[in-house]
mmCIF file of C-alpha atoms and ligand atoms in Angstrom:
data_model
loop_
_atom_site.group_PDB
_atom_site.id
_atom_site.type_symbol
_atom_site.label_atom_id
_atom_site.label_comp_id
_atom_site.label_asym_id
_atom_site.label_seq_id
_atom_site.Cartn_x
_atom_site.Cartn_y
_atom_site.Cartn_z
ATOM 1 C CA MET B 1 -10.936 -12.360 1.673
ATOM 2 C CA PRO B 2 -9.332 -9.624 -0.390
ATOM 3 C CA VAL B 3 -5.582 -9.506 -0.907
ATOM 4 C CA VAL B 4 -4.237 -5.973 -1.176
ATOM 5 C CA ALA B 5 -0.637 -5.368 -2.252
ATOM 6 C CA VAL B 6 1.032 -2.017 -1.702
ATOM 7 C CA LEU B 7 3.635 -1.853 -4.430
ATOM 8 C CA ASN B 8 5.926 0.417 -6.337
ATOM 9 C CA GLN B 9 9.341 -0.361 -7.764
ATOM 10 C CA LYS B 10 10.463 3.032 -6.536
ATOM 11 C CA GLY B 11 11.940 2.992 -3.048
ATOM 12 C CA GLY B 12 10.784 5.158 -0.175
ATOM 13 C CA VAL B 13 7.380 6.161 -1.564
ATOM 14 C CA GLY B 14 5.475 4.998 1.528
ATOM 15 C CA LYS B 15 4.664 1.345 0.802
ATOM 16 C CA THR B 16 5.387 0.178 4.343
ATOM 17 C CA THR B 17 3.842 3.273 5.929
ATOM 18 C CA LEU B 18 0.571 2.924 4.034
ATOM 19 C CA ALA B 19 0.418 -0.870 4.319
ATOM 20 C CA THR B 20 0.981 -0.987 8.097
ATOM 21 C CA ASN B 21 -1.441 1.851 8.760
ATOM 22 C CA LEU B 22 -4.134 0.482 6.445
ATOM 23 C CA ALA B 23 -3.828 -2.988 7.965
ATOM 24 C CA ALA B 24 -4.250 -1.360 11.396
ATOM 25 C CA VAL B 25 -7.524 0.291 10.344
ATOM 26 C CA PHE B 26 -9.082 -3.054 9.421
ATOM 27 C CA ALA B 27 -7.584 -4.880 12.409
ATOM 28 C CA SER B 28 -8.755 -2.265 14.881
ATOM 29 C CA ALA B 29 -12.264 -2.626 13.424
ATOM 30 C CA GLY B 30 -12.077 -6.234 14.657
ATOM 31 C CA GLU B 31 -11.376 -7.838 11.274
ATOM 32 C CA ARG B 32 -8.900 -10.679 10.848
ATOM 33 C CA VAL B 33 -5.870 -9.245 9.109
ATOM 34 C CA GLN B 34 -2.506 -10.671 8.165
ATOM 35 C CA TYR B 35 0.470 -8.753 6.886
ATOM 36 C CA ILE B 36 2.945 -10.285 4.484
ATOM 37 C CA ASP B 37 6.279 -8.533 4.314
ATOM 38 C CA ALA B 38 7.514 -9.428 0.837
ATOM 39 C CA ASP B 39 10.445 -7.034 1.093
ATOM 40 C CA PRO B 40 13.844 -8.685 1.671
ATOM 41 C CA GLN B 41 14.749 -5.548 3.708
ATOM 42 C CA ALA B 42 12.083 -6.782 6.185
ATOM 43 C CA THR B 43 11.136 -3.277 7.313
ATOM 44 C CA ALA B 44 7.691 -4.310 8.494
ATOM 45 C CA LEU B 45 9.118 -7.208 10.484
ATOM 46 C CA ASP B 46 11.492 -4.748 12.178
ATOM 47 C CA TRP B 47 8.586 -2.383 12.774
ATOM 48 C CA SER B 48 6.559 -5.151 14.356
ATOM 49 C CA ALA B 49 9.510 -6.275 16.509
ATOM 50 C CA THR B 50 9.823 -2.712 17.901
ATOM 51 C CA ARG B 51 6.339 -2.898 19.297
ATOM 52 C CA THR B 52 5.974 -3.591 22.994
ATOM 53 C CA GLY B 53 2.220 -4.242 23.245
ATOM 54 C CA GLU B 54 0.054 -6.910 21.671
ATOM 55 C CA PRO B 55 0.319 -7.026 17.865
ATOM 56 C CA LEU B 56 -2.735 -5.786 15.980
ATOM 57 C CA PHE B 57 -2.106 -8.373 13.268
ATOM 58 C CA PRO B 58 0.489 -11.061 12.500
ATOM 59 C CA VAL B 59 3.412 -10.045 10.283
ATOM 60 C CA VAL B 60 5.088 -12.787 8.278
ATOM 61 C CA GLY B 61 8.119 -12.404 6.039
ATOM 62 C CA ILE B 62 7.715 -14.044 2.617
ATOM 63 C CA PRO B 63 10.039 -12.296 0.154
ATOM 64 C CA LYS B 64 9.512 -15.009 -2.444
ATOM 65 C CA ASN B 65 8.309 -15.332 -5.991
ATOM 66 C CA THR B 66 5.932 -18.123 -4.941
ATOM 67 C CA LEU B 67 3.429 -15.754 -3.283
ATOM 68 C CA HIS B 68 0.852 -16.076 -6.053
ATOM 69 C CA ARG B 69 0.970 -19.853 -5.879
ATOM 70 C CA ASP B 70 0.653 -19.982 -2.092
ATOM 71 C CA MET B 71 -1.807 -17.113 -1.625
ATOM 72 C CA PRO B 72 -5.088 -19.062 -1.762
ATOM 73 C CA THR B 73 -3.956 -21.137 1.226
ATOM 74 C CA LEU B 74 -2.303 -18.225 3.025
ATOM 75 C CA ALA B 75 -5.269 -15.879 2.635
ATOM 76 C CA ALA B 76 -8.053 -18.340 3.452
ATOM 77 C CA PRO B 77 -8.156 -17.821 7.270
ATOM 78 C CA TYR B 78 -8.118 -14.004 7.016
ATOM 79 C CA GLN B 79 -10.581 -11.300 6.043
ATOM 80 C CA TRP B 80 -7.773 -9.111 4.742
ATOM 81 C CA THR B 81 -4.243 -9.830 3.587
ATOM 82 C CA PHE B 82 -1.874 -6.936 3.026
ATOM 83 C CA ILE B 83 1.328 -7.437 1.085
ATOM 84 C CA ASP B 84 4.120 -4.934 1.603
ATOM 85 C CA GLY B 85 6.163 -5.071 -1.558
ATOM 86 C CA PRO B 86 9.846 -4.761 -2.239
ATOM 87 C CA PRO B 87 11.430 -2.070 -4.359
ATOM 88 C CA LEU B 88 13.284 -3.367 -7.431
ATOM 89 C CA VAL B 89 12.850 -7.123 -6.934
ATOM 90 C CA PHE B 90 10.923 -7.816 -10.107
ATOM 91 C CA ASP B 91 10.104 -11.476 -9.681
ATOM 92 C CA VAL B 92 8.752 -10.976 -6.157
ATOM 93 C CA ALA B 93 6.792 -7.892 -7.240
ATOM 94 C CA LYS B 94 5.299 -9.813 -10.159
ATOM 95 C CA SER B 95 4.325 -12.650 -7.868
ATOM 96 C CA ALA B 96 2.770 -10.181 -5.377
ATOM 97 C CA ILE B 97 0.724 -8.632 -8.201
ATOM 98 C CA MET B 98 -0.508 -12.041 -9.342
ATOM 99 C CA ALA B 99 -1.393 -12.887 -5.729
ATOM 100 C CA SER B 100 -3.568 -9.767 -5.304
ATOM 101 C CA ASP B 101 -7.085 -8.532 -5.904
ATOM 102 C CA LEU B 102 -6.030 -4.901 -5.636
ATOM 103 C CA VAL B 103 -2.664 -3.183 -6.010
ATOM 104 C CA VAL B 104 -2.269 0.163 -4.256
ATOM 105 C CA ILE B 105 0.569 2.189 -5.800
ATOM 106 C CA PRO B 106 1.845 4.928 -3.507
ATOM 107 C CA VAL B 107 3.264 7.929 -5.347
ATOM 108 C CA GLN B 108 4.745 11.112 -3.955
ATOM 109 C CA PRO B 109 4.150 14.466 -5.556
ATOM 110 C CA SER B 110 7.259 14.547 -7.711
ATOM 111 C CA ALA B 111 7.960 14.264 -11.410
ATOM 112 C CA PHE B 112 10.315 11.371 -10.640
ATOM 113 C CA ASP B 113 7.420 9.402 -9.233
ATOM 114 C CA ILE B 114 5.406 9.932 -12.397
ATOM 115 C CA TRP B 115 8.265 8.772 -14.612
ATOM 116 C CA SER B 116 9.042 5.732 -12.502
ATOM 117 C CA ALA B 117 5.411 4.616 -12.131
ATOM 118 C CA LYS B 118 5.396 3.284 -15.692
ATOM 119 C CA LYS B 119 7.301 0.203 -14.531
ATOM 120 C CA ILE B 120 4.651 -0.927 -12.089
ATOM 121 C CA THR B 121 1.726 -0.077 -14.368
ATOM 122 C CA ASP B 122 3.359 -2.135 -17.121
ATOM 123 C CA LEU B 123 3.723 -5.094 -14.762
ATOM 124 C CA ILE B 124 0.077 -4.753 -13.749
ATOM 125 C CA ALA B 125 -1.085 -4.550 -17.371
ATOM 126 C CA GLU B 126 0.851 -7.743 -18.076
ATOM 127 C CA ALA B 127 -0.708 -9.466 -15.050
ATOM 128 C CA GLN B 128 -4.211 -8.359 -16.103
ATOM 129 C CA MET B 129 -3.873 -10.491 -19.239
ATOM 130 C CA TYR B 130 -3.896 -13.550 -16.976
ATOM 131 C CA LYS B 131 -6.035 -12.065 -14.215
ATOM 132 C CA PRO B 132 -8.617 -9.702 -15.762
ATOM 133 C CA GLY B 133 -10.306 -8.930 -12.411
ATOM 134 C CA LEU B 134 -7.121 -7.439 -10.947
ATOM 135 C CA LYS B 135 -7.635 -3.828 -9.875
ATOM 136 C CA TYR B 136 -5.196 -1.094 -9.041
ATOM 137 C CA ALA B 137 -5.098 2.573 -8.172
ATOM 138 C CA PHE B 138 -2.528 5.224 -7.367
ATOM 139 C CA ALA B 139 -2.488 6.593 -3.828
ATOM 140 C CA VAL B 140 -0.992 10.054 -3.519
ATOM 141 C CA ASN B 141 1.180 10.083 -0.394
ATOM 142 C CA ARG B 142 3.173 12.797 1.408
ATOM 143 C CA LYS B 143 1.242 15.628 -0.111
ATOM 144 C CA SER B 144 2.318 18.894 1.435
ATOM 145 C CA ALA B 145 0.002 21.846 1.698
ATOM 146 C CA GLY B 146 0.879 24.926 -0.243
ATOM 147 C CA THR B 147 3.366 23.628 -2.823
ATOM 148 C CA ALA B 148 2.599 23.936 -6.520
ATOM 149 C CA ILE B 149 3.811 20.431 -7.316
ATOM 150 C CA SER B 150 1.481 18.958 -4.686
ATOM 151 C CA ARG B 151 -1.442 21.007 -5.955
ATOM 152 C CA ASP B 152 -0.939 20.036 -9.602
ATOM 153 C CA PHE B 153 0.254 16.485 -9.036
ATOM 154 C CA ARG B 154 -3.079 14.732 -9.400
ATOM 155 C CA GLN B 155 -3.644 16.396 -12.737
ATOM 156 C CA SER B 156 -0.109 15.560 -13.936
ATOM 157 C CA LEU B 157 -0.562 11.938 -12.889
ATOM 158 C CA SER B 158 -3.871 11.623 -14.696
ATOM 159 C CA VAL B 159 -2.382 13.141 -17.854
ATOM 160 C CA ALA B 160 0.545 10.700 -17.736
ATOM 161 C CA PHE B 161 -1.732 7.716 -16.925
ATOM 162 C CA PRO B 162 -5.156 8.546 -18.374
ATOM 163 C CA GLU B 163 -6.453 4.983 -17.902
ATOM 164 C CA SER B 164 -5.347 4.632 -14.294
ATOM 165 C CA PRO B 165 -7.580 5.311 -11.309
ATOM 166 C CA ILE B 166 -6.325 7.493 -8.453
ATOM 167 C CA PHE B 167 -7.802 7.160 -4.963
ATOM 168 C CA LEU B 168 -9.776 10.269 -4.021
ATOM 169 C CA THR B 169 -8.095 10.297 -0.619
ATOM 170 C CA GLU B 170 -4.649 11.876 -0.629
ATOM 171 C CA VAL B 171 -2.382 11.259 2.333
ATOM 172 C CA GLY B 172 -0.522 14.292 3.625
ATOM 173 C CA GLN B 173 3.051 14.691 4.756
ATOM 174 C CA ARG B 174 2.404 14.099 8.462
ATOM 175 C CA VAL B 175 4.794 13.651 11.328
ATOM 176 C CA ALA B 176 2.322 11.291 13.047
ATOM 177 C CA PHE B 177 3.321 8.540 10.578
ATOM 178 C CA VAL B 178 7.008 8.932 11.347
ATOM 179 C CA GLU B 179 6.537 9.119 15.117
ATOM 180 C CA SER B 180 4.144 6.187 15.400
ATOM 181 C CA SER B 181 6.211 3.890 13.176
ATOM 182 C CA ALA B 182 9.329 4.495 15.285
ATOM 183 C CA ARG B 183 7.462 2.810 18.161
ATOM 184 C CA GLY B 184 6.059 -0.072 16.115
ATOM 185 C CA LEU B 185 2.644 1.593 16.174
ATOM 186 C CA THR B 186 0.200 3.127 13.721
ATOM 187 C CA VAL B 187 -1.615 6.453 13.611
ATOM 188 C CA VAL B 188 -4.990 4.922 14.475
ATOM 189 C CA GLU B 189 -3.403 3.892 17.766
ATOM 190 C CA THR B 190 -1.294 6.950 18.578
ATOM 191 C CA GLU B 191 -3.518 9.764 17.262
ATOM 192 C CA PRO B 192 -6.888 8.238 16.414
ATOM 193 C CA LYS B 193 -8.517 11.644 16.019
ATOM 194 C CA GLY B 194 -5.684 13.258 14.051
ATOM 195 C CA GLN B 195 -5.501 14.158 10.371
ATOM 196 C CA ALA B 196 -3.260 11.207 9.511
ATOM 197 C CA ALA B 197 -5.722 8.710 11.008
ATOM 198 C CA ARG B 198 -8.607 10.405 9.237
ATOM 199 C CA GLU B 199 -6.860 10.140 5.887
ATOM 200 C CA ILE B 200 -5.879 6.502 6.382
ATOM 201 C CA GLN B 201 -9.428 5.635 7.420
ATOM 202 C CA LYS B 202 -10.809 7.293 4.290
ATOM 203 C CA LEU B 203 -8.316 5.448 2.118
ATOM 204 C CA ALA B 204 -9.258 2.177 3.846
ATOM 205 C CA ALA B 205 -12.935 2.895 3.135
ATOM 206 C CA GLU B 206 -12.135 3.364 -0.558
ATOM 207 C CA ILE B 207 -10.219 0.081 -0.562
ATOM 208 C CA ARG B 208 -13.127 -1.705 1.082
ATOM 209 C CA GLU B 209 -15.507 -0.276 -1.506
ATOM 210 C CA MET B 210 -13.232 -1.174 -4.410
ATOM 211 C CA THR B 211 -12.646 -4.772 -3.313
ATOM 212 C CA THR B 212 -16.236 -5.550 -2.418
ATOM 213 C CA ASN B 213 -18.039 -3.907 -5.363
ATOM 214 C CA GLY B 214 -17.623 -5.696 -8.666
HETATM 215 N N1 ATP A 301 2.580 10.437 4.655
HETATM 216 C C1 ATP A 301 3.791 10.498 5.200
HETATM 217 N N2 ATP A 301 4.124 11.538 6.011
HETATM 218 C C2 ATP A 301 5.369 11.618 6.555
HETATM 219 N N3 ATP A 301 6.339 10.727 6.353
HETATM 220 C C3 ATP A 301 6.073 9.666 5.560
HETATM 221 C C4 ATP A 301 4.795 9.493 4.951
HETATM 222 N N4 ATP A 301 4.848 8.351 4.216
HETATM 223 C C5 ATP A 301 6.083 7.841 4.366
HETATM 224 N N5 ATP A 301 6.819 8.622 5.175
HETATM 225 C C6 ATP A 301 8.237 8.431 5.573
HETATM 226 O O1 ATP A 301 9.000 8.214 4.386
HETATM 227 C C7 ATP A 301 9.994 7.227 4.570
HETATM 228 C C8 ATP A 301 9.785 6.111 3.560
HETATM 229 O O2 ATP A 301 8.541 5.490 3.821
HETATM 230 P P1 ATP A 301 8.356 3.923 3.721
HETATM 231 O O3 ATP A 301 9.454 3.216 4.431
HETATM 232 O O4 ATP A 301 6.962 3.640 4.122
HETATM 233 O O5 ATP A 301 8.534 3.734 2.147
HETATM 234 P P2 ATP A 301 8.718 2.377 1.325
HETATM 235 O O6 ATP A 301 8.127 2.636 -0.017
HETATM 236 O O7 ATP A 301 8.187 1.238 2.103
HETATM 237 O O8 ATP A 301 10.299 2.276 1.235
HETATM 238 P P3 ATP A 301 11.158 1.000 0.672
HETATM 239 O O9 ATP A 301 11.061 1.096 -0.807
HETATM 240 O O10 ATP A 301 12.526 1.244 1.211
HETATM 241 O O11 ATP A 301 10.487 -0.233 1.214
HETATM 242 C C9 ATP A 301 9.855 6.766 6.018
HETATM 243 O O12 ATP A 301 10.785 7.456 6.799
HETATM 244 C C10 ATP A 301 8.427 7.164 6.388
HETATM 245 O O13 ATP A 301 8.296 7.437 7.779
HETATM 246 MG MG1 MG A 302 9.088 -0.592 2.662
#
């Protein structure tokens, strides 16, 4: 019953994009998934309301600092719980970290993202004192082919955070994410054979591996 939070204090890094698309991978494999929108902006709730067809998974809005306390009860009926985190709301982010088994930290290939990632890694390190089994990893998102910063980003990130794992899968800058989300959908639904879906499926496989092995 893993709980996976997609968090970063920095805004606009792809938290909602990765969380909705990852949740869709597990749900479309027939697994019971719930999605907790812990962002007071309620982007994922808006996304889900845009959808015309059947929802792939329930989306509930809980932008509260009581998530960690309530999570055992909330997560029990589901095989996967995804938490879409807020930017900047520290107490909710802390609670989401404490509620989770794994924190996925989206980062975009930019020096700003490296500098700002220290905030979330510090919060995680603090949480690990109380919850030693808590795992986390950076997920490189919006990588564009052919730019030097994209090419060197992984190396720069690992120099800045030598102790921190980085998912092998890097998600590209892909219009499929933008187009599908505008319709309340995900890339595994709109372009199941496309690059974006392939990347999200690989990232989901890494998450499965990380949450089920040790
Ligand atoms: N891999 C990608 N390829 C193309 N566009 C992307 C990708 N990831 C995110 N985006 C776009 O970037 C913008 C920000 O993404 P998103 O809303 O997922 O970020 P966020 O971290 O949830 O933002 P906030 O901090 O406001 O909650 C959106 O317009 C989204 O469509
Ligand atoms: Mg968001």
